[in-house]
PDB file of C-alpha atoms (C1' of nucleotides) in Angstrom:
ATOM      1  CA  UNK I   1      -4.180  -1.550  -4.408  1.00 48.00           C
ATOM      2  CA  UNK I   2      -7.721  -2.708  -3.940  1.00 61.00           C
ATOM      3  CA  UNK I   3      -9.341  -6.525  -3.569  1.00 80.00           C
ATOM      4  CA  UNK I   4     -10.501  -7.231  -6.667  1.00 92.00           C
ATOM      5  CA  UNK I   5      -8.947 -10.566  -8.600  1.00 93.00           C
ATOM      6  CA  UNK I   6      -7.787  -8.499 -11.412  1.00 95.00           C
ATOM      7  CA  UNK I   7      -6.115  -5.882  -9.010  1.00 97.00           C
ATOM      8  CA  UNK I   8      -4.294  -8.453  -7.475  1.00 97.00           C
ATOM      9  CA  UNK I   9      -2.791  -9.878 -10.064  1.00 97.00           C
ATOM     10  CA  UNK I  10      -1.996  -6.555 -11.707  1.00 97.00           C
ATOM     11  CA  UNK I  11      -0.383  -5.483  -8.826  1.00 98.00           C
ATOM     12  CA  UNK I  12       1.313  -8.620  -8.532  1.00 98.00           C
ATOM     13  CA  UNK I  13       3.221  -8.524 -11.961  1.00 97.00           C
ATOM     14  CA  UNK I  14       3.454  -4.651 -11.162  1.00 97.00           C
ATOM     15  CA  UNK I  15       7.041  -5.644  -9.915  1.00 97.00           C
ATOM     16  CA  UNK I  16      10.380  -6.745 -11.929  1.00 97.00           C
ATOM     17  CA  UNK I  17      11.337  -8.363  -9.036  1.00 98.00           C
ATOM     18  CA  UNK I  18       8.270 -10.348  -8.615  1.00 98.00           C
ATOM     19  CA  UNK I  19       8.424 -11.500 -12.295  1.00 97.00           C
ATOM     20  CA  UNK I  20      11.817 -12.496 -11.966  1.00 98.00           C
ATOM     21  CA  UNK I  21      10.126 -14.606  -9.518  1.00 98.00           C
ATOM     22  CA  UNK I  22       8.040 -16.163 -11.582  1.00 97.00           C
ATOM     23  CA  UNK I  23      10.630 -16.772 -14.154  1.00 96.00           C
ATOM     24  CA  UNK I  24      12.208 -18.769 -11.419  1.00 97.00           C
ATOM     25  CA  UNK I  25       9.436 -21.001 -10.470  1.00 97.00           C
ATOM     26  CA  UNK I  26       9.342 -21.686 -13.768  1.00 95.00           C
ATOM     27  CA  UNK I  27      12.790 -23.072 -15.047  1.00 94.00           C
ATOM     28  CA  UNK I  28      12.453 -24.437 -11.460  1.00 95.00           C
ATOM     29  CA  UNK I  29       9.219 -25.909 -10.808  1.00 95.00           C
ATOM     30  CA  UNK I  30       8.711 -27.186  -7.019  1.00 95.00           C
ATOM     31  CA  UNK I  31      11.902 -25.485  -5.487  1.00 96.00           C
ATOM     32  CA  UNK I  32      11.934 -23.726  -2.031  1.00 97.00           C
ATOM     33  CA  UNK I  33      12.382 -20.911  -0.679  1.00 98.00           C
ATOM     34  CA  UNK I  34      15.901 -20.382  -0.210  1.00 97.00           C
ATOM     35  CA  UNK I  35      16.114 -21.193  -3.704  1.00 97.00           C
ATOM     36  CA  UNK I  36      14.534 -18.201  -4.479  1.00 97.00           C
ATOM     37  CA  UNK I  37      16.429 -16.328  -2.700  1.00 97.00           C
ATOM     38  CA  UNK I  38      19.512 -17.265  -3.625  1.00 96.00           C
ATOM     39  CA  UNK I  39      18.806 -15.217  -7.368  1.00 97.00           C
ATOM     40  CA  UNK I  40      18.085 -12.123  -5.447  1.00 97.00           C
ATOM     41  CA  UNK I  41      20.365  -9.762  -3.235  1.00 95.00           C
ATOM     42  CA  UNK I  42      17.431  -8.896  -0.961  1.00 97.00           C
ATOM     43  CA  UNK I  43      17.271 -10.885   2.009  1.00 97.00           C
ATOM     44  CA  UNK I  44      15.616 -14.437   2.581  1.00 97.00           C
ATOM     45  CA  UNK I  45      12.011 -12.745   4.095  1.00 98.00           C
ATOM     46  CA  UNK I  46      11.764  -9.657   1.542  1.00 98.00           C
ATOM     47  CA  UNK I  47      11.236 -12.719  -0.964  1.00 98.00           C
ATOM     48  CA  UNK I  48       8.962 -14.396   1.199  1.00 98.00           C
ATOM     49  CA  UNK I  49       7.021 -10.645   1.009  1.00 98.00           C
ATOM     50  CA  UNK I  50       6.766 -11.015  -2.809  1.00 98.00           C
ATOM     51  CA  UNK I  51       5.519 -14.726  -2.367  1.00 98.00           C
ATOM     52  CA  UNK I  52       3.183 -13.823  -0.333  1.00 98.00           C
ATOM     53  CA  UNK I  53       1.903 -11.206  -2.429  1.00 98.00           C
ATOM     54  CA  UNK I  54       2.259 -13.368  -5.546  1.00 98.00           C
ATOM     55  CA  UNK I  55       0.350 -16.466  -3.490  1.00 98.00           C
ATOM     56  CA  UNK I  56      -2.542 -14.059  -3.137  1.00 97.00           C
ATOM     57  CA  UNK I  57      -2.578 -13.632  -6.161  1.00 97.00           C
ATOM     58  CA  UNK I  58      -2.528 -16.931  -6.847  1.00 97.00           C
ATOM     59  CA  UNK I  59       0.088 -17.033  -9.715  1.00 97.00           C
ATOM     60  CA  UNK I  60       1.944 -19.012  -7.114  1.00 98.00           C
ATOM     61  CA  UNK I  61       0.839 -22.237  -5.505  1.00 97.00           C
ATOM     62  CA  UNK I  62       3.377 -23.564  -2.687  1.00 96.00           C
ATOM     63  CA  UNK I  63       2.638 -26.630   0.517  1.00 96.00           C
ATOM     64  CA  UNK I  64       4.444 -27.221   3.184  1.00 95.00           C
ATOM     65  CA  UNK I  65       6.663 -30.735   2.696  1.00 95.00           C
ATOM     66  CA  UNK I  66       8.517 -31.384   5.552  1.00 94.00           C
ATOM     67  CA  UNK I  67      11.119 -28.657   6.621  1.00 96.00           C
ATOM     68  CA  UNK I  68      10.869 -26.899   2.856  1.00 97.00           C
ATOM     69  CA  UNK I  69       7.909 -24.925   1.504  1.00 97.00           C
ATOM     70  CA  UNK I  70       7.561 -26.311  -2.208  1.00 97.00           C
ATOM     71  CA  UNK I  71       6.669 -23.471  -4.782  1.00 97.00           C
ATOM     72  CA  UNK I  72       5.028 -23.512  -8.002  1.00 97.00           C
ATOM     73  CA  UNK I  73       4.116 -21.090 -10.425  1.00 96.00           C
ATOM     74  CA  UNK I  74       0.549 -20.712 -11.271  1.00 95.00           C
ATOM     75  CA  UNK I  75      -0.622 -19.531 -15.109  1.00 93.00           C
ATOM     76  CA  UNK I  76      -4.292 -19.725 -14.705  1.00 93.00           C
ATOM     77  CA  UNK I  77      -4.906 -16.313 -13.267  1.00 93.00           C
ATOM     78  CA  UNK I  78      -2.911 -14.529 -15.994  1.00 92.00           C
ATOM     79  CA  UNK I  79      -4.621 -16.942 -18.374  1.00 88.00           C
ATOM     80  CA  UNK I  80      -8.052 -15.560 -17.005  1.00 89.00           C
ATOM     81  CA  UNK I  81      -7.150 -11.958 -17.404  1.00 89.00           C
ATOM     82  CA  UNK I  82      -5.839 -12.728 -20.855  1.00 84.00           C
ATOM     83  CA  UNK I  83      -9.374 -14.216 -22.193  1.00 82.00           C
ATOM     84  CA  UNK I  84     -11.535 -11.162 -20.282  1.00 81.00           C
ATOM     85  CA  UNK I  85      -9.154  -8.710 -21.803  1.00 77.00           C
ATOM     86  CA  UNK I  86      -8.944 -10.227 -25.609  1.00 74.00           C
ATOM     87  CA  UNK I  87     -12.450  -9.969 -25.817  1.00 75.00           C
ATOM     88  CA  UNK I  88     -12.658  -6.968 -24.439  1.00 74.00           C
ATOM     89  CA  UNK I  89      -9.777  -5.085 -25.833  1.00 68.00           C
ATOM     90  CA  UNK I  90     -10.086  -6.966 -29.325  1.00 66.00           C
ATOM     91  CA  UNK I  91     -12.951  -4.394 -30.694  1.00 66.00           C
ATOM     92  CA  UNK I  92     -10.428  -1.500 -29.749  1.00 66.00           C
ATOM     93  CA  UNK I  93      -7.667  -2.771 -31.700  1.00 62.00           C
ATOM     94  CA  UNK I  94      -7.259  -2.803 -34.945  1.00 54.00           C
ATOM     95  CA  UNK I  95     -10.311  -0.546 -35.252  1.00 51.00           C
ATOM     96  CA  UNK I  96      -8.315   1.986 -33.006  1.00 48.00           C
ATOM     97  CA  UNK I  97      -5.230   1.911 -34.846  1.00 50.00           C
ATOM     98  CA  UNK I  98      -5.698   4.565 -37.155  1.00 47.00           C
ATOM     99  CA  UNK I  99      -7.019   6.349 -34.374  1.00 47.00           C
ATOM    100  CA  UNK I 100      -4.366   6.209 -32.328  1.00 49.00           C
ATOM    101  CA  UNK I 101      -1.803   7.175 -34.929  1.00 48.00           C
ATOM    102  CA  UNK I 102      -4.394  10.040 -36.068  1.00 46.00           C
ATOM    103  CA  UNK I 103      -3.885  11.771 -32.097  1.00 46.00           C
ATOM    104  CA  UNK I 104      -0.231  10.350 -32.222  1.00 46.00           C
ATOM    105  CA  UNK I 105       0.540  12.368 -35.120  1.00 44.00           C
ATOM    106  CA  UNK I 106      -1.926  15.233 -34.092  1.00 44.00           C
ATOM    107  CA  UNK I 107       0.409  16.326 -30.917  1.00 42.00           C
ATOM    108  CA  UNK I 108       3.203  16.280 -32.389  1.00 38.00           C
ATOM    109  CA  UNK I 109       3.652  19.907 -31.621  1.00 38.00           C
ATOM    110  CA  UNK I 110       2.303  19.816 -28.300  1.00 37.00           C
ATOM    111  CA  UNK I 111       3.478  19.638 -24.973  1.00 35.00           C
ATOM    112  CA  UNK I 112       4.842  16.180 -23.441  1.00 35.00           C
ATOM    113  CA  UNK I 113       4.664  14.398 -20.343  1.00 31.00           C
TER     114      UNK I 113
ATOM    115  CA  UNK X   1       6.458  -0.127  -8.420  1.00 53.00           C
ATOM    116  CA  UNK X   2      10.009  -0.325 -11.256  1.00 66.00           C
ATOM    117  CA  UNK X   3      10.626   1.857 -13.921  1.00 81.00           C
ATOM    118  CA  UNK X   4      10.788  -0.128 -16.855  1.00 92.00           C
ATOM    119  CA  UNK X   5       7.543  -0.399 -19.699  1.00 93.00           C
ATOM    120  CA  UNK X   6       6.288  -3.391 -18.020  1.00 94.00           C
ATOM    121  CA  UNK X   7       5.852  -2.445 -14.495  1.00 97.00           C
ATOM    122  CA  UNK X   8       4.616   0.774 -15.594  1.00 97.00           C
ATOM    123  CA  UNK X   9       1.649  -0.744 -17.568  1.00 97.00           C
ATOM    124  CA  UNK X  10       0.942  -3.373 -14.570  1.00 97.00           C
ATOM    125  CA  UNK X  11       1.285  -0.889 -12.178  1.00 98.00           C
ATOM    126  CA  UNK X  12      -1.302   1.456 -14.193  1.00 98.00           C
ATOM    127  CA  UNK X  13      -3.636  -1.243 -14.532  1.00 97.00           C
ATOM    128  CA  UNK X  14      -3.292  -2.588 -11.266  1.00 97.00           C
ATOM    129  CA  UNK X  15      -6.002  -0.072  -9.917  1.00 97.00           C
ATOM    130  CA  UNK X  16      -9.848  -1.022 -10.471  1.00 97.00           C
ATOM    131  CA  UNK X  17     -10.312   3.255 -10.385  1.00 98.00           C
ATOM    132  CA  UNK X  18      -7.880   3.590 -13.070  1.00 98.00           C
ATOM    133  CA  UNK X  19      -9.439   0.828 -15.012  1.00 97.00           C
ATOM    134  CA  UNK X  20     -12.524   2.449 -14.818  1.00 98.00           C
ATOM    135  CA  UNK X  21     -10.898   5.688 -16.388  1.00 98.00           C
ATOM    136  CA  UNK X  22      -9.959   3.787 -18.967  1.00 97.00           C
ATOM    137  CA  UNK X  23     -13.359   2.328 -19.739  1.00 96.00           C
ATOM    138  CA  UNK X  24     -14.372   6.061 -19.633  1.00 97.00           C
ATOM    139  CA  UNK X  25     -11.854   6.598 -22.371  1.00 97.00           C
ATOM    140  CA  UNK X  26     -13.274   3.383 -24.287  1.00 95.00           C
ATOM    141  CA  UNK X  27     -16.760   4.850 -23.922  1.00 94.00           C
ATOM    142  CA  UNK X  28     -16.397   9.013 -24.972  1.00 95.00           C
ATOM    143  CA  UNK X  29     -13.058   9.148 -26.989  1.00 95.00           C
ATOM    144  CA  UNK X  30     -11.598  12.730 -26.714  1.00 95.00           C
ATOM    145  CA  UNK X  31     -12.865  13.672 -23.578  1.00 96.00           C
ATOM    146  CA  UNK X  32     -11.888  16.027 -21.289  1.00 97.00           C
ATOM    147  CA  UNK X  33     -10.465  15.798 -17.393  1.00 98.00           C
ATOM    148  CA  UNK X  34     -13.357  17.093 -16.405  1.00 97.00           C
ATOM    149  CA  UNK X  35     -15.740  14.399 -18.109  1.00 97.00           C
ATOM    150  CA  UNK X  36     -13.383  11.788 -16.496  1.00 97.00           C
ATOM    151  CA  UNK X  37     -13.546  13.380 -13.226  1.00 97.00           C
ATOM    152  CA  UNK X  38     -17.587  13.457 -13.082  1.00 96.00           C
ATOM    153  CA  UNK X  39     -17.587   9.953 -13.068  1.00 97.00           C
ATOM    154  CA  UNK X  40     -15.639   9.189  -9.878  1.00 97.00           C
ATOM    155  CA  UNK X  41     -16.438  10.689  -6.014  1.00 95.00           C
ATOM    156  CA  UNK X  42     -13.022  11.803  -5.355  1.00 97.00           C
ATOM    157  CA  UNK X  43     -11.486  15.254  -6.595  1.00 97.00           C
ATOM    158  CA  UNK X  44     -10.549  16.042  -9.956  1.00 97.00           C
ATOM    159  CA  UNK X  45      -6.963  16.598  -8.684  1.00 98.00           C
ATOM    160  CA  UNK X  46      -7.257  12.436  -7.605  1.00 98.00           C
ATOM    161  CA  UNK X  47      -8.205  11.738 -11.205  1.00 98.00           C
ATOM    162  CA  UNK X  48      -5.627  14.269 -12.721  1.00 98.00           C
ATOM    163  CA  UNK X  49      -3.345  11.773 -10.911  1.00 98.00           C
ATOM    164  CA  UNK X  50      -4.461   8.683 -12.344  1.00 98.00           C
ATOM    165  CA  UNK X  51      -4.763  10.010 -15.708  1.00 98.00           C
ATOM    166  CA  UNK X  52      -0.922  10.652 -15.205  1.00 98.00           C
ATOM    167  CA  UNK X  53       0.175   7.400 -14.078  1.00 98.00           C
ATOM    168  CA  UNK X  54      -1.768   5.800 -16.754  1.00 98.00           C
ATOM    169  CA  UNK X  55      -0.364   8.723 -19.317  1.00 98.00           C
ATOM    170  CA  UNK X  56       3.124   7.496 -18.390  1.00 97.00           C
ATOM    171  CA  UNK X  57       2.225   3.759 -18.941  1.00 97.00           C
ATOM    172  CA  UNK X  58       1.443   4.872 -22.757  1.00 97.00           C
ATOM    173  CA  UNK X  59      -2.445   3.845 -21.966  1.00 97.00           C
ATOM    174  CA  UNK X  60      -3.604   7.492 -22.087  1.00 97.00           C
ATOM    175  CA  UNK X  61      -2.432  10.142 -24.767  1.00 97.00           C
ATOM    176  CA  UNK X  62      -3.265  13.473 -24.024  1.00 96.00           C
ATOM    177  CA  UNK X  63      -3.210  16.845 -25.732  1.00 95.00           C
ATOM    178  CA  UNK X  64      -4.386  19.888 -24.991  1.00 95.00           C
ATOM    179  CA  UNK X  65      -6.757  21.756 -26.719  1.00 94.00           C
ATOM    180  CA  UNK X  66      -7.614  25.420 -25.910  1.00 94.00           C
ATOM    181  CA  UNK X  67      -8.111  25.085 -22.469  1.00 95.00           C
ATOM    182  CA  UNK X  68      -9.693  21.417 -22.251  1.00 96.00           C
ATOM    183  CA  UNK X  69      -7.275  18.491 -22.296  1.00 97.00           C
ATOM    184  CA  UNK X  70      -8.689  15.900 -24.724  1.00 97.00           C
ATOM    185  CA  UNK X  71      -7.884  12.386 -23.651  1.00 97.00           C
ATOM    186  CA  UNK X  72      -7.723   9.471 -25.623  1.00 97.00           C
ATOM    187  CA  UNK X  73      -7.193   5.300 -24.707  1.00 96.00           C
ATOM    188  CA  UNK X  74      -4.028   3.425 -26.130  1.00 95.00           C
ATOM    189  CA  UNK X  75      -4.296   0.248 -26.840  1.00 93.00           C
ATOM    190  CA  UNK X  76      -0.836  -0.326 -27.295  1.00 93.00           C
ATOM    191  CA  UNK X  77       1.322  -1.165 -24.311  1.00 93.00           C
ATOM    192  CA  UNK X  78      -1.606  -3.716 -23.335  1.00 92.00           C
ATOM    193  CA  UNK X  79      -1.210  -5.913 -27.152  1.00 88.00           C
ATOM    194  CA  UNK X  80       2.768  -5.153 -26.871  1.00 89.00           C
ATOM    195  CA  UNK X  81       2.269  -6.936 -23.485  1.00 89.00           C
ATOM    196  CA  UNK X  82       0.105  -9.212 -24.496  1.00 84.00           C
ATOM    197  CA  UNK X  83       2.099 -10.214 -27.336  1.00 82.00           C
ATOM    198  CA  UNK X  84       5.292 -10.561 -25.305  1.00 81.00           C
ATOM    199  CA  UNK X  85       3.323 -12.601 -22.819  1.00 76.00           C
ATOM    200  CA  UNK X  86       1.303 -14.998 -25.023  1.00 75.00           C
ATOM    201  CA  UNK X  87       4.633 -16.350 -26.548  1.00 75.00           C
ATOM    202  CA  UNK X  88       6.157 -16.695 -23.433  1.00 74.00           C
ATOM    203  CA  UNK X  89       3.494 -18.735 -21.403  1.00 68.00           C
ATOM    204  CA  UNK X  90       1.545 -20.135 -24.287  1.00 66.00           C
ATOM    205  CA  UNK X  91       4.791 -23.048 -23.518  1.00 67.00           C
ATOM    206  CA  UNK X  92       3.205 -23.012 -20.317  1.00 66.00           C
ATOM    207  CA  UNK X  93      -0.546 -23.096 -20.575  1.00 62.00           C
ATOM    208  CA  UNK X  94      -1.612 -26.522 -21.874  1.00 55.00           C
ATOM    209  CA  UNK X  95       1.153 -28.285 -20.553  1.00 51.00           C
ATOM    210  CA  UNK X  96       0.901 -26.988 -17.107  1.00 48.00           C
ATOM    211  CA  UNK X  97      -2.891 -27.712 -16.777  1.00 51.00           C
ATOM    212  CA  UNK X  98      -2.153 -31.298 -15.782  1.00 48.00           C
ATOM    213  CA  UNK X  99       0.617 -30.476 -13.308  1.00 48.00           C
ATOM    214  CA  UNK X 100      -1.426 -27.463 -11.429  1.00 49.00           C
ATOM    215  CA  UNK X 101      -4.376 -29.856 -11.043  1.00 48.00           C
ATOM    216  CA  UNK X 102      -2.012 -32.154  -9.758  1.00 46.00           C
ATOM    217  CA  UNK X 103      -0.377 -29.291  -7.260  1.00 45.00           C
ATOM    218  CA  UNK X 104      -3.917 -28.297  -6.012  1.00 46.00           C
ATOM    219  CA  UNK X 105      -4.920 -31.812  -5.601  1.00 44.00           C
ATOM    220  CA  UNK X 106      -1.893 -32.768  -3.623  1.00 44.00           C
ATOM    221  CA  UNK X 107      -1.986 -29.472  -1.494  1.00 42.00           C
ATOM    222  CA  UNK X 108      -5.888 -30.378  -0.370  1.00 38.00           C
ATOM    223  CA  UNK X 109      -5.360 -30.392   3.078  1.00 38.00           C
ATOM    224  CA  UNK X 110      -2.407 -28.035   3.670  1.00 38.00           C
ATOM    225  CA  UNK X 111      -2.500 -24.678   4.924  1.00 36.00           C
ATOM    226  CA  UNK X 112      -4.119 -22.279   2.748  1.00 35.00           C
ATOM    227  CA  UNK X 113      -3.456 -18.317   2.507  1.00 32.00           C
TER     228      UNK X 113
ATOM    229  C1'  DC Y   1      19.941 -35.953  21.404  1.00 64.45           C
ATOM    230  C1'  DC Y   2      21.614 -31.884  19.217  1.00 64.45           C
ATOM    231  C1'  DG Y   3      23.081 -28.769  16.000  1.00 64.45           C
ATOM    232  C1'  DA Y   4      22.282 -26.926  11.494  1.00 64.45           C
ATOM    233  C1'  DC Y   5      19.034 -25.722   8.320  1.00 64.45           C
ATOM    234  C1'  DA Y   6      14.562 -24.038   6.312  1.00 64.45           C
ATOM    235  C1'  DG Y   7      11.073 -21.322   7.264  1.00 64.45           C
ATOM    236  C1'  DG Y   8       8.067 -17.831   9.840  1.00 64.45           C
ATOM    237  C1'  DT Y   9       6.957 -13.564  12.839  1.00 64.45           C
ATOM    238  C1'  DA Y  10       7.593  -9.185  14.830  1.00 64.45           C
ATOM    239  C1'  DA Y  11       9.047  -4.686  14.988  1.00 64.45           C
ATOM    240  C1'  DC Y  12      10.894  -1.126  12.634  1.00 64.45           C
ATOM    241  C1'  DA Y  13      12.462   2.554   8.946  1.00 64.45           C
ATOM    242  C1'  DT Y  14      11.827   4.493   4.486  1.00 64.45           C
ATOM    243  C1'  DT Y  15       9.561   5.333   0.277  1.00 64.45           C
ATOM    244  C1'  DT Y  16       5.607   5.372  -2.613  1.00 64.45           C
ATOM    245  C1'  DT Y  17       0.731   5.885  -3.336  1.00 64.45           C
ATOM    246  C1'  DG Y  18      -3.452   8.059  -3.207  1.00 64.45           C
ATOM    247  C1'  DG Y  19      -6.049  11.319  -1.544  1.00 64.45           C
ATOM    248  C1'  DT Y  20      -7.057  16.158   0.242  1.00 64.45           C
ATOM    249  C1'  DT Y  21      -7.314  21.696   0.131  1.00 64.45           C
ATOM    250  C1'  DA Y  22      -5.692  25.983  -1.413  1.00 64.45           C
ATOM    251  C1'  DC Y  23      -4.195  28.618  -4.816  1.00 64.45           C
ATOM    252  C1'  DC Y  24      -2.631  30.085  -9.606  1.00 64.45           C
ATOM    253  C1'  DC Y  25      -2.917  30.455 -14.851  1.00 64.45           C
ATOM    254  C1'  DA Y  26      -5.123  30.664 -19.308  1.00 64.45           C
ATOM    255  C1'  DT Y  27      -8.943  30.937 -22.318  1.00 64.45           C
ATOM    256  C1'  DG Y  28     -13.371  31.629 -24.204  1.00 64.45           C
ATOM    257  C1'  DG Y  29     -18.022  33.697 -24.081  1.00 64.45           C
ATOM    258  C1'  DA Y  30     -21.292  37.501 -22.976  1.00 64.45           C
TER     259       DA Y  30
ATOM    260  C1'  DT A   1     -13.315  43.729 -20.613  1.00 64.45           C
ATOM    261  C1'  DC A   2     -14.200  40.533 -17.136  1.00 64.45           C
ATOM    262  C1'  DC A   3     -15.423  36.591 -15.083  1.00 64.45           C
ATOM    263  C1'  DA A   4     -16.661  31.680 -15.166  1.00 64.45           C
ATOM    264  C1'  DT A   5     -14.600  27.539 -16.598  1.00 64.45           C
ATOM    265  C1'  DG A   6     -11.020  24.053 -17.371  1.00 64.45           C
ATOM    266  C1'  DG A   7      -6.731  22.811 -16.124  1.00 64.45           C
ATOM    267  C1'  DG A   8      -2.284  22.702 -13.300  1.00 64.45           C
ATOM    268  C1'  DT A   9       0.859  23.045  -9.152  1.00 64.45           C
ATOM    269  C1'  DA A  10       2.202  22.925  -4.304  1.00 64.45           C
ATOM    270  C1'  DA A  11       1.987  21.423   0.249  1.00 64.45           C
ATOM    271  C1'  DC A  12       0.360  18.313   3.068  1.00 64.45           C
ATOM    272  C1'  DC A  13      -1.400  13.866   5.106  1.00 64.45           C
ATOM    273  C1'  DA A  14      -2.507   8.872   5.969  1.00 64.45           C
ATOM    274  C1'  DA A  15      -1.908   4.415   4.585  1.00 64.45           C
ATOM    275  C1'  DA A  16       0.404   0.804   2.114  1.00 64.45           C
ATOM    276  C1'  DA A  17       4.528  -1.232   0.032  1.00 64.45           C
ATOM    277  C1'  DT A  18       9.178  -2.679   0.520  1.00 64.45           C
ATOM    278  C1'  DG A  19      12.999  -3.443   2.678  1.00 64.45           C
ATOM    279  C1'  DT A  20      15.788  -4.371   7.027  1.00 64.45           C
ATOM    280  C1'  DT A  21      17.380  -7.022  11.646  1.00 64.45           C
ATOM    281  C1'  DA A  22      16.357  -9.882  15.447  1.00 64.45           C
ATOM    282  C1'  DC A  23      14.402 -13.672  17.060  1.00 64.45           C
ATOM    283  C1'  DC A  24      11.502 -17.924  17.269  1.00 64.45           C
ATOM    284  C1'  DT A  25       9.860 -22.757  15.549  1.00 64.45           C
ATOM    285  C1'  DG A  26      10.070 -27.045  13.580  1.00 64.45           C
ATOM    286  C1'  DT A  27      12.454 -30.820  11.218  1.00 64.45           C
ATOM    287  C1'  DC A  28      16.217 -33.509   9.367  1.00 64.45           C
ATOM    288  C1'  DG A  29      20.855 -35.773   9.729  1.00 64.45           C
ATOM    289  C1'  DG A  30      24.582 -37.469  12.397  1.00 64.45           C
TER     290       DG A  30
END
DNA sequence: CCGACAGGTAACATTTTGGTTACCCATGGA
DNA sequence: TCCATGGGTAACCAAAATGTTACCTGTCGG
């Protein structure tokens, strides 16, 4: 995995578990920790791994109040990726289409991996 | 890294080499390992790698051709995702705006990471 | 004040990733 | 025919990811 923004966050979402994660910071905006946990059989600090790794990301946002460490989810770096990536990708597809389906169709004999 | 479509497709495009490869693809449609490989400093066996993680993500179809391999970029997994992904946090975008602001604001002088 | 609770670090084991070199196979051109 | 070219596999290695247990720190409630 290298430095870059977009390799974070790739790398980030790279993981069911880690999504999952996500999923629960959002039905449960601001909860802790533990809370997290508690949907996962892994252990309390292999969740705080993926945090960490989705914090650096920075899909999640979390402070410190009091004892607890509040977490929220963060959209704006998928958001980003989404806007480079329409533009960029948006040329391919439906131009590419019949492309694809031309090579799709072409290998139908060959050999599959 | 999972098994299921998703993870595959993050974990393919959570490399800034294998998103080069893929621009390479963008670029000269129908090329062969080698072209890919003259792009990049490592071996070709590296990129022979890459082009099989991102092969078994769906963003690469391959077939071969008398001896060359001709390579081709799919679209596909990336709009399926993107489709998926744009219903499911469009809920989220505009109505979270005010609420991240607010989380960023309020975390001003806490520890960063 | 003190114990329970939430979180954080450290050290460790295992698996996966990402790269290498060496070697083999097939094909296409002179 | 024969050899250069393109591709593929195997074995190996180092580093990173992902999980564990053990232990420490700080804060809240009684």
């Amino acid at each position: 995995m290298d430095v870059d923004p977009h390799s974070l966050v790739f790398g980030a979402l790279s993981s069911a578990t880690r999504r999952r994660i996500l999923d629960v910071l959002k039905a449960q905006p601001g909860c802790s920790v533990n809370d997290v946990a508690s949907h996962f059989e892994m252990s309390r600090i292999a969740v705080m791994k993926h945090l960490k790794v989705l914090e650096g990301a920075g899909l999640v946002l979390s402070r410190k109040e009091g004892r607890r460490r509040v977490l929220h989810f963060n959209p704006v770096p998928i958001q980003e990726i989404y806007d480079r990536w329409t533009t960029e990708f948006s040329k391919h597809w439906a131009a590419r289409m019949t492309r694809v389906k031309y090579v799709v169709e072409a290998q139908g004999d060959s050999d599959e991996r």
